């Protein structure tokens, strides 16, 4: 039996792995400065071109942050690339009638249905005072016009903050950004502002009451507006 030899990774790929290993070995955190190009060349024993190619690839995925005139730093985690990819492919499927946005909505519903139950499990430890303030702001907006997207987004961000999981905010924010990029395709919301505020109030009240069943039901009801907008889309967009 003939064994096919594995191709050796390029020097740029080796340099990428070397930079990542260097970050881990030195215990560097997001925002910490990285060695210069010349120092990386010497440390990793690779050419300047390989280092630059590696850094460009690492910058694209958020591992390295290159600030021209200031230096290179360990990047902060970002889901911007995921948002752009989801929005682009959702736009393609809207044209093809398959509607990935409905799948994305389903995932977010399932995620938030689980999150509200975890939030209720915290009991008195969960400080919902900031949510109450945003809820009041939302209801005030609903009385005079539309609920602003910023207020809607802030409600969800603050609601789950007591869970202490920073990835929750990033994931929900990623979903939100996808919807925002496609807002023109989806058309205007057809829910009266008072109904939008009430759906959020129902989630908040159920969490306060510690009623998991009501909280989950309120989360799914909250997404009825998005589902209705998706249902109105033509089978195939021109």
Tab-separated table of C-alpha atoms in Angstrom:
chain	number	residue	atom	x	y	z
A	1	UNK	CA	0.000	0.000	0.000
A	2	UNK	CA	1.433	3.343	-1.061
A	3	UNK	CA	1.390	6.097	1.521
A	4	UNK	CA	0.756	9.555	0.129
A	5	UNK	CA	3.114	11.971	1.871
A	6	UNK	CA	1.501	14.921	3.597
A	7	UNK	CA	2.324	18.271	2.087
A	8	UNK	CA	4.254	20.537	4.421
A	9	UNK	CA	2.450	23.688	5.559
A	10	UNK	CA	3.703	26.868	3.931
A	11	UNK	CA	6.077	29.078	5.871
A	12	UNK	CA	3.290	31.642	6.258
A	13	UNK	CA	0.998	29.039	7.829
A	14	UNK	CA	3.813	27.951	10.121
A	15	UNK	CA	4.318	31.603	11.038
A	16	UNK	CA	0.603	31.941	11.885
A	17	UNK	CA	0.838	29.012	14.259
A	18	UNK	CA	4.052	30.425	15.661
A	19	UNK	CA	2.439	33.778	16.464
A	20	UNK	CA	-0.520	32.077	18.141
A	21	UNK	CA	1.807	29.871	20.175
A	22	UNK	CA	3.866	32.907	21.174
A	23	UNK	CA	0.723	34.670	22.443
A	24	UNK	CA	-0.227	31.637	24.515
A	25	UNK	CA	3.261	30.976	25.883
A	26	UNK	CA	3.718	34.592	26.985
A	27	UNK	CA	0.246	34.785	28.498
A	28	UNK	CA	-0.718	37.785	26.394
A	29	UNK	CA	-4.275	39.061	26.575
A	30	UNK	CA	-6.480	41.085	24.230
A	31	UNK	CA	-4.955	44.546	23.761
A	32	UNK	CA	-1.427	43.519	24.783
A	33	UNK	CA	1.358	44.585	22.385
A	34	UNK	CA	2.987	42.013	20.122
A	35	UNK	CA	6.642	41.864	19.058
A	36	UNK	CA	7.614	43.852	15.974
A	37	UNK	CA	7.903	42.275	12.530
A	38	UNK	CA	11.674	42.074	12.897
A	39	UNK	CA	11.404	40.454	16.318
A	40	UNK	CA	8.906	37.916	14.972
A	41	UNK	CA	11.224	37.125	12.050
A	42	UNK	CA	14.025	36.365	14.482
A	43	UNK	CA	11.786	34.520	16.965
A	44	UNK	CA	10.081	32.339	14.346
A	45	UNK	CA	13.018	32.084	11.933
A	46	UNK	CA	10.953	33.050	8.894
A	47	UNK	CA	11.176	35.713	6.223
A	48	UNK	CA	9.545	39.144	6.413
A	49	UNK	CA	7.099	38.175	3.657
A	50	UNK	CA	5.996	35.083	5.603
A	51	UNK	CA	5.534	37.160	8.764
A	52	UNK	CA	3.496	39.792	6.931
A	53	UNK	CA	1.339	37.165	5.217
A	54	UNK	CA	0.770	35.434	8.568
A	55	UNK	CA	-0.134	38.681	10.331
A	56	UNK	CA	-2.556	39.653	7.564
A	57	UNK	CA	-4.318	36.275	7.893
A	58	UNK	CA	-4.453	36.562	11.694
A	59	UNK	CA	-5.788	40.102	11.439
A	60	UNK	CA	-8.621	38.868	9.194
A	61	UNK	CA	-9.855	36.511	11.934
A	62	UNK	CA	-9.366	38.989	14.784
A	63	UNK	CA	-6.382	37.352	16.470
A	64	UNK	CA	-4.062	40.238	15.640
A	65	UNK	CA	-4.917	43.941	15.631
A	66	UNK	CA	-2.608	46.009	13.441
A	67	UNK	CA	-2.753	49.737	14.177
A	68	UNK	CA	-0.657	51.609	11.672
A	69	UNK	CA	1.639	54.039	13.410
A	70	UNK	CA	1.103	52.386	16.804
A	71	UNK	CA	2.106	48.747	16.435
A	72	UNK	CA	0.560	45.305	16.623
A	73	UNK	CA	-1.596	43.983	19.433
A	74	UNK	CA	-3.480	40.872	20.440
A	75	UNK	CA	-6.929	41.294	18.903
A	76	UNK	CA	-10.209	41.417	20.758
A	77	UNK	CA	-12.786	38.801	19.894
A	78	UNK	CA	-15.240	39.972	17.279
A	79	UNK	CA	-18.028	38.288	15.358
A	80	UNK	CA	-17.966	40.885	12.577
A	81	UNK	CA	-16.759	38.304	10.053
A	82	UNK	CA	-19.553	35.936	11.050
A	83	UNK	CA	-22.118	38.734	10.712
A	84	UNK	CA	-20.964	39.623	7.192
A	85	UNK	CA	-20.994	35.974	6.126
A	86	UNK	CA	-24.430	35.290	7.611
A	87	UNK	CA	-25.879	38.444	6.098
A	88	UNK	CA	-24.451	37.690	2.667
A	89	UNK	CA	-25.639	34.080	2.589
A	90	UNK	CA	-29.004	35.085	4.019
A	91	UNK	CA	-29.324	37.571	1.160
A	92	UNK	CA	-28.561	34.780	-1.324
A	93	UNK	CA	-31.179	32.489	0.187
A	94	UNK	CA	-33.752	35.282	0.217
A	95	UNK	CA	-33.241	35.472	-3.538
A	96	UNK	CA	-33.533	31.693	-3.835
A	97	UNK	CA	-36.638	31.402	-1.662
A	98	UNK	CA	-34.994	29.146	0.964
A	99	UNK	CA	-34.914	31.854	3.624
A	100	UNK	CA	-31.980	31.255	5.972
A	101	UNK	CA	-33.245	34.142	8.088
A	102	UNK	CA	-36.087	31.969	9.367
A	103	UNK	CA	-33.491	29.404	10.469
A	104	UNK	CA	-31.470	32.118	12.158
A	105	UNK	CA	-34.598	33.330	13.952
A	106	UNK	CA	-35.288	29.793	15.159
A	107	UNK	CA	-31.775	29.510	16.569
A	108	UNK	CA	-32.109	32.822	18.394
A	109	UNK	CA	-35.481	31.804	19.822
A	110	UNK	CA	-34.037	28.553	21.167
A	111	UNK	CA	-31.041	30.407	22.603
A	112	UNK	CA	-33.125	33.039	24.374
A	113	UNK	CA	-35.645	30.469	25.625
A	114	UNK	CA	-32.779	28.740	27.410
A	115	UNK	CA	-31.241	31.985	28.624
A	116	UNK	CA	-34.404	33.245	30.345
A	117	UNK	CA	-34.623	29.987	32.281
A	118	UNK	CA	-30.994	30.288	33.390
A	119	UNK	CA	-31.734	33.867	34.387
A	120	UNK	CA	-34.698	32.778	36.520
A	121	UNK	CA	-32.462	30.177	38.208
A	122	UNK	CA	-30.296	33.028	39.514
A	123	UNK	CA	-33.234	34.289	41.588
A	124	UNK	CA	-32.531	37.435	43.624
A	125	UNK	CA	-28.910	37.459	42.426
A	126	UNK	CA	-30.094	38.800	39.065
A	127	UNK	CA	-30.288	42.586	39.281
A	128	UNK	CA	-32.870	43.628	36.704
A	129	UNK	CA	-32.948	47.314	37.666
A	130	UNK	CA	-31.230	48.403	34.415
A	131	UNK	CA	-33.813	46.370	32.457
A	132	UNK	CA	-36.648	48.155	34.259
A	133	UNK	CA	-35.185	51.488	33.180
A	134	UNK	CA	-34.958	50.388	29.543
A	135	UNK	CA	-38.469	48.960	29.736
A	136	UNK	CA	-39.769	52.353	30.871
A	137	UNK	CA	-37.915	54.022	28.020
A	138	UNK	CA	-39.373	51.560	25.513
A	139	UNK	CA	-42.913	52.182	26.723
A	140	UNK	CA	-42.367	55.944	26.533
A	141	UNK	CA	-41.155	55.587	22.943
A	142	UNK	CA	-44.168	53.438	22.076
A	143	UNK	CA	-46.523	56.191	23.257
A	144	UNK	CA	-45.138	58.771	20.835
A	145	UNK	CA	-43.904	56.657	17.900
A	146	UNK	CA	-41.874	53.566	17.059
A	147	UNK	CA	-39.684	51.712	19.541
A	148	UNK	CA	-36.132	52.472	18.459
A	149	UNK	CA	-33.917	49.549	17.388
A	150	UNK	CA	-31.301	50.732	19.891
A	151	UNK	CA	-33.742	50.443	22.805
A	152	UNK	CA	-34.914	47.017	21.650
A	153	UNK	CA	-31.341	45.770	21.391
A	154	UNK	CA	-30.377	47.240	24.757
A	155	UNK	CA	-33.279	45.432	26.449
A	156	UNK	CA	-31.935	42.016	25.410
A	157	UNK	CA	-28.345	42.946	26.186
A	158	UNK	CA	-29.130	44.089	29.736
A	159	UNK	CA	-31.627	41.309	30.421
A	160	UNK	CA	-29.003	38.568	30.141
A	161	UNK	CA	-26.060	40.501	31.566
A	162	UNK	CA	-26.526	39.032	35.084
A	163	UNK	CA	-25.580	35.631	33.614
A	164	UNK	CA	-22.018	36.920	33.401
A	165	UNK	CA	-21.401	35.364	29.979
A	166	UNK	CA	-19.902	37.933	27.574
A	167	UNK	CA	-20.443	35.617	24.606
A	168	UNK	CA	-24.213	35.930	25.022
A	169	UNK	CA	-24.100	39.633	24.249
A	170	UNK	CA	-21.802	39.066	21.283
A	171	UNK	CA	-23.954	36.293	19.790
A	172	UNK	CA	-27.214	38.183	20.208
A	173	UNK	CA	-25.522	41.264	18.814
A	174	UNK	CA	-24.360	39.251	15.793
A	175	UNK	CA	-27.905	38.058	15.105
A	176	UNK	CA	-29.160	41.610	15.496
A	177	UNK	CA	-26.568	42.984	13.077
A	178	UNK	CA	-27.587	40.434	10.434
A	179	UNK	CA	-31.230	41.524	10.693
A	180	UNK	CA	-30.136	45.167	10.580
A	181	UNK	CA	-28.148	44.644	7.366
A	182	UNK	CA	-31.203	43.041	5.749
A	183	UNK	CA	-33.834	45.423	7.138
A	184	UNK	CA	-34.599	46.930	3.725
A	185	UNK	CA	-35.284	43.478	2.278
A	186	UNK	CA	-37.592	42.544	5.152
A	187	UNK	CA	-39.806	45.592	4.901
A	188	UNK	CA	-41.225	47.705	7.707
A	189	UNK	CA	-42.457	46.056	10.929
A	190	UNK	CA	-46.217	45.596	10.997
A	191	UNK	CA	-46.585	45.440	14.783
A	192	UNK	CA	-47.963	48.515	16.549
A	193	UNK	CA	-45.325	50.032	18.873
A	194	UNK	CA	-47.541	49.292	21.889
A	195	UNK	CA	-47.500	45.585	20.997
A	196	UNK	CA	-43.708	45.609	20.665
A	197	UNK	CA	-43.390	47.116	24.131
A	198	UNK	CA	-45.926	44.656	25.569
A	199	UNK	CA	-44.038	41.637	24.241
A	200	UNK	CA	-40.898	42.845	25.974
A	201	UNK	CA	-42.863	43.652	29.126
A	202	UNK	CA	-44.207	40.078	29.144
A	203	UNK	CA	-40.680	38.647	29.061
A	204	UNK	CA	-39.529	40.974	31.821
A	205	UNK	CA	-42.579	40.288	34.014
A	206	UNK	CA	-42.271	36.500	33.628
A	207	UNK	CA	-38.583	36.603	34.613
A	208	UNK	CA	-39.395	38.759	37.622
A	209	UNK	CA	-42.139	36.338	38.645
A	210	UNK	CA	-39.806	33.356	38.243
A	211	UNK	CA	-42.263	31.708	35.840
A	212	UNK	CA	-40.197	29.707	33.366
A	213	UNK	CA	-43.128	28.533	31.241
A	214	UNK	CA	-44.465	32.057	30.856
A	215	UNK	CA	-40.982	33.409	30.124
A	216	UNK	CA	-40.357	30.859	27.361
A	217	UNK	CA	-43.802	31.513	25.865
A	218	UNK	CA	-43.130	35.265	25.945
A	219	UNK	CA	-39.784	34.802	24.185
A	220	UNK	CA	-41.395	32.874	21.330
A	221	UNK	CA	-44.254	35.396	21.099
A	222	UNK	CA	-41.662	38.164	20.867
A	223	UNK	CA	-40.433	36.775	17.552
A	224	UNK	CA	-43.877	36.638	15.938
A	225	UNK	CA	-43.228	40.012	14.325
A	226	UNK	CA	-40.045	38.777	12.627
A	227	UNK	CA	-41.763	35.584	11.495
A	228	UNK	CA	-44.635	37.586	10.013
A	229	UNK	CA	-42.222	39.789	8.072
A	230	UNK	CA	-40.419	36.731	6.739
A	231	UNK	CA	-43.712	35.115	5.743
A	232	UNK	CA	-44.592	38.173	3.639
A	233	UNK	CA	-41.475	37.836	1.513
A	234	UNK	CA	-42.052	36.600	-2.030
A	235	UNK	CA	-41.016	33.038	-2.794
A	236	UNK	CA	-38.252	34.362	-5.016
A	237	UNK	CA	-36.951	37.912	-5.116
A	238	UNK	CA	-36.132	39.516	-8.436
